[in-house]
Amino acid sequence: RASRRGRPGRPFSAMATDLLSLPLKGTSSVDLEQGLLLFISTSYSHEKAEELRGAVCEVHALRERVRALKLSEATVEEAVGSLGRYAKLITSMSSRFGTAIDDVLSGTDAQLELTWSDAHRPEAKCTLHQLGFERACALYNLGAALSYRVTTRNTADADGLRAACQDLQQAAGALEAAGGAVAGAPWSSDRRLTADVSAAALEGKRALMLAQAQRCFYDRAKRDQMKGGVVAKLAAAIAAFYDEAAAKLRSVRDVCAAGGGGEVIPPDKERGGGMLAKTKERAGRAVPAAPPAPLLALVCVAEAGARMFDAWAQWHSAAEHEERHEYGPQVARLQRAVELAAEAMARLAAGGAAAGGSGGAAGAAAVPAEVSRACAEAEATIQASEATARKHNTHVYHERVPPISTLPAPLPKPIVKATPPAALAPPGDVSGDASRASGDVSGDASQGDPFVRLVPLTVLTDASVYTASLDDVLRRMSDRLQDIEQTTAGEMASMDLPDALDAVKTDSRIPPSLAEAIARAQTAGGTASLSDMLSSVAQKTADLDSLAMSIEALLEVEEGADQQLHTQHRERWACVRSAALTADARRELAEIRTDISQADAANAALRSHHASCLEQLQLLNFSMAELNTMVPRGEEGATLADLECVADIRTLLESLRSCAAARAAALADARALASRDDVTSELVYRGDAAGGSTEAVFSKALARYEPFASRIRESADLEAELLSALRTANDDFTAARTSDPSQPQREAFFHRIGLAVKAFDDIEAQLLHGLDYCAAAADRLEALQSTVTSLGAARAYERTELLEALHEETANEEARAAAAEALAEARAQQQQYSPPPPAVARGFAPAAPPAPAPPAVPLAAGYAPPPVTQLGGAPSWEPPAPAAAERLRVGWADDDLSRVGKAPAPPPHPPPPAVPPPAPPPPAAWAGGVTTAACGSASAPPWGPDGAAVGRGDSDDAQLQAALRASLRDLPPQPAAHTPHSYAPPFAAPPQLSAPPVPPMPIPGGAVAPYAPAPPRHSP
């Protein structure tokens, strides 16, 4: 009974023991650290290499850990975590470095020697220098570890079956990524490449993992006793995956049979002494060998699985025929199922070897016993079901059994796909959420990418292209938004909305805009404040004019005083004219007075305008309540606010505002997303280097902005509908407004109020401007007044000093004139006195002895008269000393010397001998500052007994001394003119002396003799 209902006693995939896992690839040790650091320092910078030294060391340590991995039930979780982390780092480096690292390290000591052995034939090894080869091998091992973890799951449990399905899909994703790394790579056609990582092998194993993942859904469907048709479709999909895997793996088998799939050096050749040289000569050439047994086992399992699940698809379809009581088709499908099961067993027996090929026995022996046993049990179940159905149809139903070709084949329904492992998911990707929900935390992408800052130039270029595309998307949305807003604004303006609704609010009271203007005018003081400001402006203008007149008076006083002094003293008044100093002040004052005149004219015009608007302004004196009562109204209960169209307009306007806000919010959200958008990581992980296309990344990223554009389009459509309804409601509203008889009266009343408010605002603005001008003009005039006042004070002080100097100069000139007159009179008196020549003894003519030197006349203390200069080439002349009896001396008393400031007189000369030798008459001689002639006889003594000078001019000398003393008292000190004809020695006068020295007197020959006072008279 269970057989007829489509539920075999022991299903083929009841436990995970019959699921296949892939073996790991082996690798040799290599120093990744040196090569990676050299490339980073060469291509980027030494600082960047030092910054990433820790990450590079982590990569090297992970590789060593991965190299020593052994898969077991106890170590499988650690293996998946380590392999996932290593694959992620290698993927990141390969995506960022590309082939540049191979070119930089080529030929250097740091060149990467990456050696990996075949997973199915460990003796076959491949050594390449490309980082992409390392990435493909690491991804393969990650897929192998994930497939091995499936064998540790308890598939009898629903959660275990789900986890196994996810592991298999991620394993398929890892193998698919490895295939993407191999496809198109320059090294993918290298004959040294092992067969397990060829493109065909990776695609076949990916299909094998997907077939087993589909089996998990198939088992779950059978356990849940779903309909036979549904289960048949799942089985058909499994058969399709197995067929794909078998086709790819057969091509790999054929390559291995032809001698490809890596370089193989037999161990005995390596150990043989005589064959070592020949072995080295064959280096680089592939050694033909039979396909490895594990590969053959995969081929035969895939082939057997395809046949067996085709049989299961027919079996479940037959169960569906039985439920519909179609026993003939049931028998036909079961007979076909028996044939397919037999073929599956035959494929298992063949061991995956090609027709006429070798290795079939080894391949059959390599098939897991659980798989062979499950296939045998499935064949027995199908045969029993076929025998039972044929027996029932033969003895009971007697339906014709149609040919199988007339029955439709079960349609495959695949529901699994390759998913990237959680460890390979880019930052921010959620593709690994399912695995983390199942407990897989080994490959958490949150560990981060240490090489995230190493962005290739190509990725930056692609990112700039994406940014330009994103800007275009945002610009189109913004332009669309502006078009909608402009269209709406035009429609609203044509309907005079929402301003037309003011008529509804103001049909019984002042409109809000007018009410605010009236309140502001009344708060400012109303019409009374205008009158006060008019008076204030007039008064301030008059004050300005008075201040300007006072400044002008100051300027006139200053210029008049200066002009009077110039007229009085003429050229002696050496002072700058006041008109030149006050020109700027007068110019500024004229400008200000012109402005004041214009302000007076403006005030007069403003007073006239205010008087003409008084009647309008009276409306502003009413309160708001009084104005509302003055508004014309229609009939009671006939206000526009009660109309239905008004309510409709209000609702539609609110809806339009909501639509506009929604559009603006959509655009703002799109721009906020764009500010955070960064596809650099996606381009690095999923670009061409990572097995994806740039266009796919762009399309996926730009698709995130489609919802915002859709919101804007929906808002535009809704707004068009609202505008259509608004036009209809506005037509009704307009008709109601025009039919209201009180509407023209209200509009006229509101117009009057508007004119009053406008007049108030205009007059107030002009008055405020006038007050501001008056304040500014007053400041200017006060500053100008201060400047003019300061100038007048400075000029008054200057005139006082100059007048004092003129008075002193006049007094000095008068004193010098009086002194000159006294001196001239003294000289005239001196010239009138002429002594007679001395008498000579008759008949005696003595020889004239040499004239004795005149006695030394003591000079003032500290005085050394300069030598007499020789003029005109004539020899210098010194007057001869007169005879003692003939010398006339003019002198002062001691008290007179002290009064004129002379130094005390030296002691008197000793008296000359009693009888001087006779001498001839001397020429005119200088003594005491008076030119005399020798007088008296030779026997007459020149001095008296007391040493006083004697002569006939004593009375005249007294008069001359008195005149000189008077002139010295009145004359101020004058500097001596150092000329050849006039010389005044600098007497050492005490500080209290104010009279100047006596002017020098000329002597014969044109020289100037220094003044020397005569010795004082001595009493007996």
Short mmCIF file of C-alpha atoms in Angstrom, two decimals, residues 139-340:
data_model
loop_
_atom_site.label_atom_id
_atom_site.label_comp_id
_atom_site.label_asym_id
_atom_site.label_seq_id
_atom_site.Cartn_x
_atom_site.Cartn_y
_atom_site.Cartn_z
CA LEU A 139 37.82 28.91 -3.00
CA TYR A 140 37.82 25.27 -4.07
CA ASN A 141 38.99 24.17 -0.63
CA LEU A 142 36.27 26.31 0.99
CA GLY A 143 33.65 24.55 -1.13
CA ALA A 144 35.13 21.19 -0.23
CA ALA A 145 35.02 22.00 3.52
CA LEU A 146 31.39 23.12 3.23
CA SER A 147 30.46 19.91 1.38
CA TYR A 148 32.17 17.86 4.07
CA ARG A 149 30.21 19.64 6.79
CA VAL A 150 27.01 18.41 5.10
CA THR A 151 27.99 14.82 5.88
CA THR A 152 28.04 15.71 9.58
CA ARG A 153 24.48 17.05 9.57
CA ASN A 154 21.56 15.02 10.84
CA THR A 155 19.32 15.15 7.78
CA ALA A 156 16.62 13.14 9.53
CA ASP A 157 15.86 16.34 11.45
CA ALA A 158 14.15 19.24 9.68
CA ASP A 159 16.68 21.81 10.94
CA GLY A 160 19.59 19.57 10.03
CA LEU A 161 18.16 19.07 6.56
CA ARG A 162 17.77 22.85 6.11
CA ALA A 163 21.36 23.48 7.31
CA ALA A 164 22.66 20.80 4.95
CA CYS A 165 20.84 22.39 2.05
CA GLN A 166 22.37 25.79 2.83
CA ASP A 167 25.86 24.31 3.13
CA LEU A 168 25.51 22.66 -0.26
CA GLN A 169 24.30 25.87 -1.91
CA GLN A 170 27.22 27.81 -0.38
CA ALA A 171 29.61 25.13 -1.51
CA ALA A 172 28.21 25.54 -5.02
CA GLY A 173 28.71 29.33 -4.63
CA ALA A 174 32.37 28.87 -3.63
CA LEU A 175 32.98 26.58 -6.60
CA GLU A 176 31.23 29.03 -8.90
CA ALA A 177 33.49 31.85 -7.62
CA ALA A 178 36.50 29.62 -8.21
CA GLY A 179 35.30 28.98 -11.74
CA GLY A 180 34.97 32.75 -12.26
CA ALA A 181 38.59 33.19 -11.15
CA VAL A 182 39.76 30.52 -13.61
CA ALA A 183 37.62 31.54 -16.58
CA GLY A 184 39.45 33.94 -18.86
CA ALA A 185 42.65 33.91 -16.77
CA PRO A 186 45.88 33.70 -18.81
CA TRP A 187 47.04 30.73 -16.76
CA SER A 188 43.79 28.75 -17.25
CA SER A 189 45.17 27.21 -20.48
CA ASP A 190 48.47 26.18 -18.90
CA ARG A 191 48.99 22.43 -19.28
CA ARG A 192 50.48 22.29 -15.81
CA LEU A 193 47.09 23.23 -14.31
CA THR A 194 45.62 20.30 -12.40
CA ALA A 195 42.32 18.90 -13.56
CA ASP A 196 40.42 19.52 -10.33
CA VAL A 197 40.49 23.31 -10.76
CA SER A 198 39.86 23.42 -14.48
CA ALA A 199 36.78 25.35 -15.57
CA ALA A 200 34.92 22.16 -16.56
CA ALA A 201 35.73 20.39 -13.28
CA LEU A 202 34.56 23.35 -11.20
CA GLU A 203 31.32 23.66 -13.16
CA GLY A 204 30.66 19.91 -12.84
CA LYS A 205 31.24 19.91 -9.08
CA ARG A 206 29.06 23.00 -8.70
CA ALA A 207 26.22 21.15 -10.47
CA LEU A 208 26.85 18.12 -8.25
CA MET A 209 26.47 20.29 -5.10
CA LEU A 210 23.26 21.80 -6.45
CA ALA A 211 21.88 18.33 -7.22
CA GLN A 212 22.46 17.26 -3.64
CA ALA A 213 20.94 20.54 -2.33
CA GLN A 214 17.84 19.85 -4.46
CA ARG A 215 17.71 16.38 -2.91
CA CYS A 216 17.22 18.01 0.49
CA PHE A 217 14.02 19.66 -0.76
CA TYR A 218 13.01 16.41 -2.39
CA ASP A 219 13.39 14.51 0.88
CA ARG A 220 11.45 17.17 2.74
CA ALA A 221 8.61 17.01 0.20
CA LYS A 222 8.36 13.23 0.55
CA ARG A 223 8.33 13.44 4.32
CA ASP A 224 5.54 16.00 4.16
CA GLN A 225 3.62 13.65 1.79
CA MET A 226 3.17 16.27 -0.91
CA LYS A 227 1.38 15.44 -4.14
CA GLY A 228 3.12 13.08 -6.51
CA GLY A 229 3.25 15.64 -9.30
CA VAL A 230 5.13 18.16 -7.10
CA VAL A 231 7.61 15.58 -5.88
CA ALA A 232 8.12 14.34 -9.46
CA LYS A 233 9.13 17.83 -10.57
CA LEU A 234 11.67 18.08 -7.75
CA ALA A 235 13.14 14.68 -8.72
CA ALA A 236 13.32 15.70 -12.37
CA ALA A 237 15.31 18.82 -11.36
CA ILE A 238 17.74 16.63 -9.41
CA ALA A 239 18.21 14.45 -12.49
CA ALA A 240 18.91 17.55 -14.59
CA PHE A 241 21.62 18.75 -12.16
CA TYR A 242 23.22 15.27 -12.14
CA ASP A 243 23.19 15.19 -15.94
CA GLU A 244 25.00 18.55 -16.08
CA ALA A 245 27.56 17.39 -13.54
CA ALA A 246 28.15 14.14 -15.38
CA ALA A 247 28.72 15.88 -18.70
CA LYS A 248 31.32 18.30 -17.24
CA LEU A 249 33.10 15.61 -15.24
CA ARG A 250 33.32 13.30 -18.24
CA SER A 251 35.21 16.01 -20.13
CA VAL A 252 37.65 16.29 -17.25
CA ARG A 253 38.04 12.50 -17.23
CA ASP A 254 38.86 12.54 -20.91
CA VAL A 255 41.48 15.26 -20.41
CA CYS A 256 43.15 13.21 -17.69
CA ALA A 257 43.03 10.10 -19.89
CA ALA A 258 44.79 12.08 -22.62
CA GLY A 259 47.68 12.93 -20.29
CA GLY A 260 46.56 16.37 -19.16
CA GLY A 261 45.65 17.58 -15.74
CA GLY A 262 49.00 18.52 -14.28
CA GLU A 263 52.60 17.37 -14.14
CA VAL A 264 53.07 13.95 -12.58
CA ILE A 265 56.50 12.60 -11.56
CA PRO A 266 56.28 8.96 -10.47
CA PRO A 267 57.78 8.37 -7.04
CA ASP A 268 59.99 5.53 -8.22
CA LYS A 269 61.53 7.79 -10.82
CA GLU A 270 62.34 10.33 -8.16
CA ARG A 271 64.06 7.71 -6.00
CA GLY A 272 65.90 5.93 -8.80
CA GLY A 273 69.54 6.98 -9.04
CA GLY A 274 70.03 6.27 -12.75
CA MET A 275 66.71 7.72 -13.85
CA LEU A 276 67.04 11.05 -12.01
CA ALA A 277 68.68 12.87 -14.88
CA LYS A 278 66.03 11.65 -17.34
CA THR A 279 63.32 12.74 -14.98
CA LYS A 280 64.74 16.26 -14.83
CA GLU A 281 64.93 16.39 -18.60
CA ARG A 282 61.20 15.66 -18.73
CA ALA A 283 60.36 18.51 -16.42
CA GLY A 284 57.55 20.62 -17.77
CA ARG A 285 56.03 17.80 -19.85
CA ALA A 286 52.84 16.06 -18.75
CA VAL A 287 53.07 12.36 -18.03
CA PRO A 288 50.10 10.41 -19.44
CA ALA A 289 48.20 8.59 -16.71
CA ALA A 290 44.82 6.96 -16.14
CA PRO A 291 42.06 9.17 -14.70
CA PRO A 292 42.14 9.15 -10.91
CA ALA A 293 39.68 6.82 -9.17
CA PRO A 294 37.99 9.59 -7.10
CA LEU A 295 37.23 11.50 -10.30
CA LEU A 296 35.80 8.35 -11.89
CA ALA A 297 33.68 7.80 -8.78
CA LEU A 298 32.22 11.28 -9.14
CA VAL A 299 31.45 10.59 -12.79
CA CYS A 300 29.69 7.31 -12.12
CA VAL A 301 27.72 8.74 -9.15
CA ALA A 302 26.56 11.66 -11.29
CA GLU A 303 25.56 9.37 -14.13
CA ALA A 304 23.81 6.90 -11.79
CA GLY A 305 22.11 9.74 -9.90
CA ALA A 306 20.74 11.21 -13.12
CA ARG A 307 19.21 7.85 -14.12
CA MET A 308 17.97 7.05 -10.66
CA PHE A 309 16.17 10.34 -10.12
CA ASP A 310 14.67 10.14 -13.58
CA ALA A 311 13.30 6.82 -12.37
CA TRP A 312 12.02 8.45 -9.18
CA ALA A 313 10.31 11.17 -11.25
CA GLN A 314 8.48 8.47 -13.25
CA TRP A 315 7.65 6.62 -10.03
CA HIS A 316 6.03 9.68 -8.42
CA SER A 317 4.19 10.50 -11.64
CA ALA A 318 2.84 6.92 -11.62
CA ALA A 319 1.57 7.49 -8.08
CA GLU A 320 -0.31 10.55 -9.33
CA HIS A 321 -1.87 8.39 -12.13
CA GLU A 322 -2.93 5.86 -9.49
CA GLU A 323 -4.67 8.54 -7.48
CA ARG A 324 -6.59 9.53 -10.62
CA HIS A 325 -7.33 5.83 -11.31
CA GLU A 326 -5.28 5.87 -14.48
CA TYR A 327 -3.74 2.44 -14.09
CA GLY A 328 -2.49 1.98 -17.65
CA PRO A 329 -0.30 5.13 -17.57
CA GLN A 330 0.75 4.13 -14.06
CA VAL A 331 2.11 0.83 -15.31
CA ALA A 332 3.83 2.51 -18.27
CA ARG A 333 5.68 4.98 -16.03
CA LEU A 334 6.68 2.31 -13.54
CA GLN A 335 8.09 0.16 -16.33
CA ARG A 336 10.14 3.15 -17.48
CA ALA A 337 11.29 3.71 -13.91
CA VAL A 338 12.51 0.10 -13.69
CA GLU A 339 14.51 0.55 -16.87
CA LEU A 340 16.12 3.76 -15.60
#
